[in-house]
XYZ file of N, CA, C and O in Angstrom:
564
model
N -97.326 82.659 40.456
C -98.153 83.206 39.397
C -98.246 82.166 38.289
O -97.234 81.742 37.756
N -99.431 81.760 37.920
C -99.621 80.754 36.890
C -99.470 81.342 35.498
O -99.502 82.543 35.312
N -99.336 80.475 34.507
C -99.145 80.919 33.131
C -100.312 81.778 32.650
O -100.127 82.710 31.891
N -101.525 81.462 33.119
C -102.692 82.232 32.694
C -102.693 83.629 33.299
O -103.364 84.508 32.805
N -101.932 83.828 34.368
C -101.936 85.107 35.069
C -100.771 86.002 34.698
O -100.717 87.138 35.125
N -99.792 85.499 33.931
C -98.648 86.326 33.576
C -98.452 86.352 32.068
O -98.923 85.487 31.345
N -97.757 87.380 31.627
C -97.523 87.587 30.199
C -96.051 87.884 29.960
O -95.333 88.264 30.871
N -95.652 87.764 28.703
C -94.287 88.081 28.293
C -94.336 89.104 27.172
O -95.168 89.013 26.271
N -93.437 90.065 27.242
C -93.260 91.061 26.184
C -91.995 90.686 25.431
O -90.988 90.333 26.050
N -92.028 90.773 24.111
C -90.806 90.621 23.330
C -90.761 91.739 22.304
O -91.741 91.953 21.581
N -89.655 92.479 22.291
C -89.480 93.581 21.353
C -88.073 93.504 20.776
O -87.126 93.148 21.479
N -87.952 93.847 19.493
C -86.655 93.854 18.822
C -86.463 95.212 18.173
O -87.395 95.776 17.598
N -85.232 95.728 18.283
C -84.904 97.018 17.691
C -83.482 96.942 17.125
O -82.628 96.249 17.675
N -83.273 97.628 16.012
C -81.925 97.728 15.425
C -81.351 99.067 15.857
O -81.948 100.120 15.616
N -80.207 99.011 16.521
C -79.569 100.207 17.070
C -78.323 100.513 16.259
O -77.516 99.617 15.981
N -78.151 101.770 15.910
C -77.026 102.191 15.070
C -75.745 102.344 15.897
O -75.160 103.429 15.966
N -75.342 101.245 16.537
C -74.106 101.212 17.332
C -73.693 99.751 17.480
O -74.537 98.856 17.409
N -72.409 99.519 17.697
C -71.890 98.154 17.856
C -72.348 97.542 19.181
O -72.641 98.269 20.134
N -72.392 96.204 19.281
C -72.809 95.564 20.534
C -71.999 96.002 21.761
O -72.562 96.163 22.844
N -70.695 96.246 21.598
C -69.880 96.687 22.734
C -70.385 98.020 23.282
O -70.369 98.258 24.491
N -70.812 98.897 22.375
C -71.338 100.211 22.786
C -72.686 100.047 23.468
O -72.925 100.600 24.551
N -73.588 99.277 22.865
C -74.920 99.072 23.443
C -74.795 98.435 24.832
O -75.484 98.829 25.780
N -73.897 97.473 24.970
C -73.640 96.808 26.258
C -73.371 97.843 27.352
O -73.906 97.764 28.453
N -72.513 98.819 27.030
C -72.148 99.830 28.040
C -73.352 100.679 28.456
O -73.371 101.204 29.560
N -74.352 100.793 27.591
C -75.548 101.568 27.947
C -76.441 100.816 28.946
O -77.393 101.377 29.470
N -76.110 99.560 29.230
C -76.795 98.800 30.285
C -75.923 98.616 31.520
O -76.439 98.357 32.599
N -74.603 98.711 31.373
C -73.707 98.356 32.477
C -72.947 99.536 33.065
O -72.343 99.404 34.124
N -72.969 100.684 32.427
C -72.291 101.885 32.919
C -73.356 102.866 33.421
O -74.220 103.280 32.651
N -73.310 103.234 34.706
C -74.369 104.091 35.260
C -74.522 105.431 34.539
O -75.637 105.906 34.351
N -73.409 106.034 34.114
C -73.497 107.317 33.414
C -74.207 107.202 32.087
O -75.029 108.054 31.729
N -73.921 106.142 31.353
C -74.580 105.944 30.055
C -76.029 105.501 30.239
O -76.899 105.909 29.485
N -76.282 104.669 31.235
C -77.647 104.218 31.494
C -78.538 105.415 31.845
O -79.696 105.498 31.432
N -77.968 106.380 32.555
C -78.727 107.580 32.951
C -79.151 108.421 31.751
O -80.124 109.169 31.836
N -78.468 108.278 30.622
C -78.808 109.068 29.429
C -80.122 108.638 28.796
O -80.724 109.402 28.041
N -80.560 107.389 29.059
C -81.784 106.927 28.392
C -82.827 106.371 29.347
O -84.009 106.374 29.037
N -82.431 105.883 30.521
C -83.404 105.229 31.407
C -83.626 106.040 32.675
O -84.748 106.277 33.085
N -82.541 106.439 33.324
C -82.671 107.227 34.548
C -81.426 107.095 35.404
O -80.514 106.323 35.099
N -81.396 107.878 36.468
C -80.275 107.853 37.415
C -80.125 106.433 37.949
O -81.090 105.841 38.424
N -78.903 105.872 37.852
C -78.749 104.444 38.085
C -77.645 104.097 39.081
O -76.626 104.766 39.154
N -77.901 103.013 39.797
C -76.896 102.331 40.601
C -76.719 100.979 39.927
O -77.685 100.231 39.761
N -75.476 100.675 39.500
C -75.222 99.477 38.712
C -74.011 98.731 39.270
O -72.943 99.305 39.407
N -74.195 97.461 39.586
C -73.102 96.562 39.956
C -73.184 95.407 38.961
O -73.870 94.412 39.200
N -72.522 95.591 37.807
C -72.692 94.692 36.659
C -71.936 93.378 36.844
O -70.898 93.136 36.228
N -72.488 92.532 37.704
C -71.995 91.167 37.913
C -73.177 90.345 38.400
O -74.130 90.910 38.964
N -73.167 89.023 38.178
C -74.287 88.208 38.660
C -74.513 88.417 40.161
O -73.557 88.386 40.951
N -75.760 88.726 40.526
C -76.120 89.032 41.903
C -76.012 90.504 42.232
O -76.500 90.948 43.263
N -75.370 91.286 41.351
C -75.198 92.721 41.573
C -76.496 93.480 41.359
O -77.358 93.084 40.582
N -76.603 94.617 42.037
C -77.831 95.410 41.998
C -77.931 96.233 40.709
O -76.923 96.675 40.160
N -79.158 96.411 40.263
C -79.514 97.346 39.196
C -80.697 98.129 39.741
O -81.768 97.564 39.990
N -80.482 99.421 39.971
C -81.532 100.279 40.551
C -81.589 101.545 39.709
O -80.567 102.214 39.528
N -82.763 101.857 39.184
C -82.917 102.988 38.266
C -84.092 103.853 38.697
O -85.219 103.368 38.816
N -83.808 105.145 38.908
C -84.878 106.128 39.168
C -85.278 106.686 37.803
O -84.492 107.336 37.130
N -86.496 106.377 37.397
C -86.990 106.756 36.075
C -86.904 108.264 35.854
O -87.060 109.044 36.783
N -86.699 108.632 34.584
C -86.600 110.046 34.210
C -87.957 110.739 34.198
O -88.052 111.925 34.452
N -89.011 109.999 33.850
C -90.307 110.620 33.570
C -91.333 110.373 34.669
O -91.174 109.495 35.509
N -92.407 111.164 34.601
C -93.572 110.958 35.462
C -93.246 111.097 36.938
O -92.466 111.957 37.332
N -93.817 110.215 37.765
C -93.609 110.309 39.214
C -92.240 109.787 39.654
O -91.948 109.719 40.825
N -91.384 109.431 38.675
C -90.016 108.962 38.910
C -89.952 107.738 39.827
O -89.225 107.719 40.813
N -90.739 106.697 39.500
C -90.655 105.475 40.304
C -89.266 104.855 40.180
O -88.504 105.189 39.266
N -88.953 103.945 41.086
C -87.626 103.329 41.123
C -87.736 101.846 40.783
O -88.396 101.085 41.490
N -87.062 101.456 39.669
C -86.977 100.056 39.278
C -85.806 99.451 40.053
O -84.753 100.053 40.146
N -86.036 98.253 40.623
C -84.951 97.578 41.336
C -84.907 96.123 40.934
O -85.944 95.452 40.861
N -83.702 95.657 40.645
C -83.507 94.262 40.299
C -82.081 93.844 40.594
O -81.286 94.615 41.130
N -81.779 92.613 40.210
C -80.420 92.072 40.346
C -80.050 91.400 39.040
O -80.872 90.717 38.424
N -78.800 91.611 38.635
C -78.305 90.931 37.447
C -78.249 89.436 37.728
O -77.801 89.004 38.793
N -78.720 88.644 36.775
C -78.667 87.192 36.913
C -77.702 86.570 35.911
O -77.222 85.460 36.128
N -77.424 87.279 34.816
C -76.521 86.755 33.798
C -75.930 87.910 33.007
O -76.635 88.844 32.646
N -74.617 87.846 32.762
C -73.939 88.839 31.931
C -72.929 88.112 31.054
O -71.976 87.525 31.555
N -73.172 88.126 29.752
C -72.230 87.582 28.767
C -71.786 88.795 27.956
O -72.577 89.333 27.173
N -70.561 89.287 28.181
C -70.145 90.554 27.568
C -70.485 90.668 26.087
O -70.186 89.779 25.287
N -71.172 91.788 25.786
C -71.536 92.212 24.430
C -72.542 91.295 23.755
O -72.825 91.470 22.570
N -73.129 90.307 24.509
C -74.088 89.369 23.912
C -75.399 89.255 24.673
O -76.455 89.171 24.058
N -75.336 89.210 26.002
C -76.550 88.901 26.772
C -76.492 89.536 28.163
O -75.458 89.497 28.823
N -77.627 90.066 28.582
C -77.794 90.649 29.912
C -79.152 90.184 30.420
O -80.153 90.290 29.703
N -79.191 89.667 31.631
C -80.479 89.290 32.235
C -80.513 89.834 33.649
O -79.492 89.860 34.350
N -81.699 90.293 34.053
C -81.862 90.823 35.403
C -83.304 90.668 35.860
O -84.217 90.577 35.048
N -83.458 90.599 37.179
C -84.805 90.618 37.736
C -85.296 92.058 37.673
O -84.504 93.009 37.573
N -86.611 92.224 37.727
C -87.208 93.538 37.495
C -88.426 93.694 38.384
O -89.245 92.784 38.492
N -88.526 94.836 39.023
C -89.710 95.191 39.791
C -89.599 96.643 40.217
O -88.631 97.327 39.890
N -90.599 97.094 40.944
C -90.657 98.500 41.357
C -90.672 98.605 42.873
O -91.383 97.854 43.538
N -89.888 99.555 43.397
C -89.982 99.854 44.820
C -91.370 100.434 45.071
O -91.940 101.104 44.215
N -91.912 100.157 46.256
C -93.267 100.616 46.590
C -93.252 102.129 46.802
O -92.889 102.619 47.866
N -93.599 102.864 45.751
C -93.688 104.319 45.806
C -94.955 104.744 45.084
O -95.450 104.015 44.220
N -95.503 105.922 45.411
C -96.716 106.385 44.718
C -96.478 106.445 43.206
O -95.454 106.934 42.755
N -97.409 105.897 42.462
C -97.337 105.923 41.007
C -96.556 104.771 40.395
O -96.504 104.642 39.185
N -95.937 103.932 41.222
C -95.169 102.808 40.686
C -96.099 101.659 40.327
O -97.052 101.375 41.050
N -95.825 100.968 39.215
C -96.620 99.783 38.876
C -96.505 98.717 39.970
O -95.508 98.667 40.696
N -97.489 97.860 40.057
C -97.541 96.835 41.103
C -96.786 95.571 40.668
O -97.396 94.544 40.385
N -95.472 95.701 40.571
C -94.591 94.562 40.283
C -93.475 94.658 41.323
O -92.580 95.492 41.187
N -93.516 93.857 42.385
C -92.473 93.985 43.405
C -91.100 93.590 42.867
O -90.994 92.798 41.920
N -90.018 94.165 43.432
C -88.670 93.801 42.987
C -88.489 92.281 42.967
O -88.905 91.578 43.883
N -87.905 91.800 41.879
C -87.642 90.377 41.729
C -88.793 89.577 41.154
O -88.647 88.387 40.882
N -89.944 90.206 40.922
C -91.140 89.473 40.501
C -91.165 89.136 39.011
O -91.912 88.266 38.591
N -90.367 89.829 38.205
C -90.336 89.539 36.776
C -88.875 89.516 36.325
O -87.967 89.807 37.096
N -88.672 89.157 35.056
C -87.306 88.975 34.551
C -87.184 89.601 33.167
O -88.073 89.445 32.322
N -86.061 90.283 32.944
C -85.758 90.888 31.647
C -84.512 90.219 31.091
O -83.516 90.065 31.796
N -84.598 89.811 29.822
C -83.461 89.226 29.122
C -83.206 90.067 27.879
O -84.134 90.313 27.103
N -81.964 90.492 27.714
C -81.551 91.299 26.571
C -80.524 90.496 25.789
O -79.538 90.034 26.373
N -80.719 90.345 24.481
C -79.681 89.745 23.643
C -79.232 90.793 22.633
O -80.039 91.586 22.145
N -77.940 90.793 22.355
C -77.327 91.731 21.425
C -76.653 90.925 20.317
O -75.838 90.046 20.600
N -76.997 91.226 19.075
C -76.405 90.531 17.931
C -75.877 91.563 16.939
O -76.603 92.488 16.554
N -74.602 91.420 16.555
C -74.006 92.336 15.583
C -74.730 92.209 14.245
O -75.105 91.117 13.828
N -74.931 93.355 13.604
C -75.547 93.413 12.278
C -74.812 94.508 11.513
O -75.226 95.669 11.539
N -73.657 94.156 10.917
C -72.803 95.168 10.294
C -72.260 96.085 11.385
O -71.717 95.609 12.385
N -72.445 97.385 11.213
C -72.011 98.353 12.224
C -73.110 98.652 13.237
O -73.004 99.599 14.015
N -74.153 97.860 13.225
C -75.289 98.068 14.124
C -75.454 96.848 15.027
O -74.696 95.884 14.960
N -76.475 96.922 15.879
C -76.809 95.840 16.804
C -78.299 95.577 16.737
O -79.097 96.519 16.771
N -78.667 94.317 16.661
C -80.063 93.936 16.811
C -80.236 93.551 18.281
O -79.625 92.597 18.756
N -81.031 94.326 18.986
C -81.316 94.089 20.399
C -82.694 93.453 20.511
O -83.662 93.966 19.952
N -82.761 92.331 21.208
C -84.046 91.700 21.500
C -84.244 91.724 23.003
O -83.367 91.297 23.763
N -85.370 92.265 23.418
C -85.739 92.352 24.826
C -86.896 91.399 25.073
O -87.872 91.395 24.312
N -86.776 90.610 26.115
C -87.858 89.701 26.526
C -88.100 89.937 28.008
O -87.196 89.768 28.822
N -89.304 90.375 28.355
C -89.673 90.659 29.745
C -90.782 89.680 30.122
O -91.892 89.751 29.600
N -90.467 88.746 31.019
C -91.420 87.694 31.387
C -91.852 87.829 32.840
O -91.208 88.495 33.646
N -92.963 87.165 33.159
C -93.490 87.168 34.520
C -94.299 88.398 34.863
O -94.512 88.698 36.036
N -94.770 89.108 33.852
C -95.556 90.329 34.089
C -96.992 89.997 34.467
O -97.598 89.112 33.849
N -97.546 90.728 35.429
C -98.984 90.573 35.673
C -99.750 90.927 34.394
O -99.386 91.866 33.688
N -100.777 90.155 34.096
C -101.550 90.322 32.874
C -101.986 91.773 32.674
O -101.853 92.328 31.589
N -102.478 92.416 33.743
C -103.030 93.767 33.617
C -101.962 94.839 33.354
O -102.293 95.960 33.005
N -100.670 94.507 33.489
C -99.611 95.490 33.239
C -98.869 95.243 31.927
O -97.914 95.942 31.601
N -99.313 94.258 31.156
C -98.629 93.894 29.908
C -98.551 95.069 28.933
O -97.468 95.413 28.450
N -99.675 95.691 28.605
C -99.693 96.762 27.608
C -98.904 97.978 28.076
O -98.109 98.542 27.319
N -99.110 98.393 29.326
C -98.409 99.555 29.885
C -96.895 99.320 29.876
O -96.116 100.196 29.488
N -96.467 98.132 30.285
C -95.042 97.817 30.336
C -94.466 97.729 28.925
O -93.361 98.213 28.663
N -95.207 97.153 28.003
C -94.754 97.088 26.612
C -94.562 98.470 26.012
O -93.561 98.734 25.334
N -95.499 99.367 26.265
C -95.374 100.743 25.774
C -94.177 101.431 26.428
O -93.446 102.186 25.769
N -93.963 101.163 27.709
C -92.818 101.739 28.411
C -91.498 101.292 27.806
O -90.597 102.107 27.562
N -91.371 99.986 27.532
C -90.139 99.488 26.918
C -89.951 100.058 25.520
O -88.828 100.387 25.126
N -91.014 100.153 24.729
C -90.893 100.715 23.376
C -90.326 102.133 23.448
O -89.425 102.505 22.688
N -90.826 102.926 24.388
C -90.347 104.298 24.588
C -88.872 104.284 25.007
O -88.045 105.018 24.449
N -88.532 103.435 25.990
C -87.149 103.385 26.467
C -86.183 102.917 25.383
O -85.065 103.432 25.276
N -86.597 101.948 24.572
C -85.702 101.471 23.503
C -85.475 102.543 22.438
O -84.383 102.612 21.861
N -86.471 103.399 22.202
C -86.261 104.547 21.290
C -85.215 105.492 21.879
O -84.321 105.981 21.181
N -85.308 105.746 23.203
C -84.331 106.620 23.859
C -82.934 106.006 23.836
O -81.940 106.688 23.609
N -82.858 104.692 24.079
C -81.575 103.975 24.034
C -80.972 104.080 22.634
O -79.771 104.367 22.477
N -81.771 103.870 21.605
C -81.289 103.931 20.231
C -80.693 105.317 19.955
O -79.587 105.435 19.407
N -81.405 106.368 20.345
C -80.908 107.732 20.108
C -79.616 107.990 20.882
O -78.668 108.572 20.350
N -79.548 107.546 22.130
C -78.357 107.783 22.961
C -77.160 107.005 22.430
O -76.054 107.554 22.303
N -77.340 105.724 22.108
C -76.227 104.884 21.674
C -75.715 105.271 20.293
O -74.536 105.093 19.991
N -76.597 105.779 19.454
C -76.211 106.135 18.090
C -75.515 107.501 18.025
O -74.883 107.815 17.024
N -75.625 108.295 19.094
C -75.042 109.655 19.058
C -73.569 109.657 19.379
O -73.022 108.730 19.908
């Protein structure tokens, strides 16, 4: 996919929880299920990340962790299993990078999702904005 054919999303949110807490909401299946969906998580480089979405037709996101720096950085490949209603991004076709930075008793989370097909940029950006709101509410409670 050439640069003209793919896009990157970048979103930043301040979460009312420490980085150690926010980290667990990406690496612990029970906590991940509170904001993203029912999850299979093997939080190590090469380990699987598989999430059945909570909303809509419940498509399944599948990827593999590529980098984990405790309480600071998480990176994984991202795509959708071929199911009705799933966006056309095959597993491994795009990449998500999460950085966590302490800000007092809170965390500044920056999400960068690269390698997206141009036509799915807006839909995926809106999806992440919604999910980050859910993450903020779950982690802050």
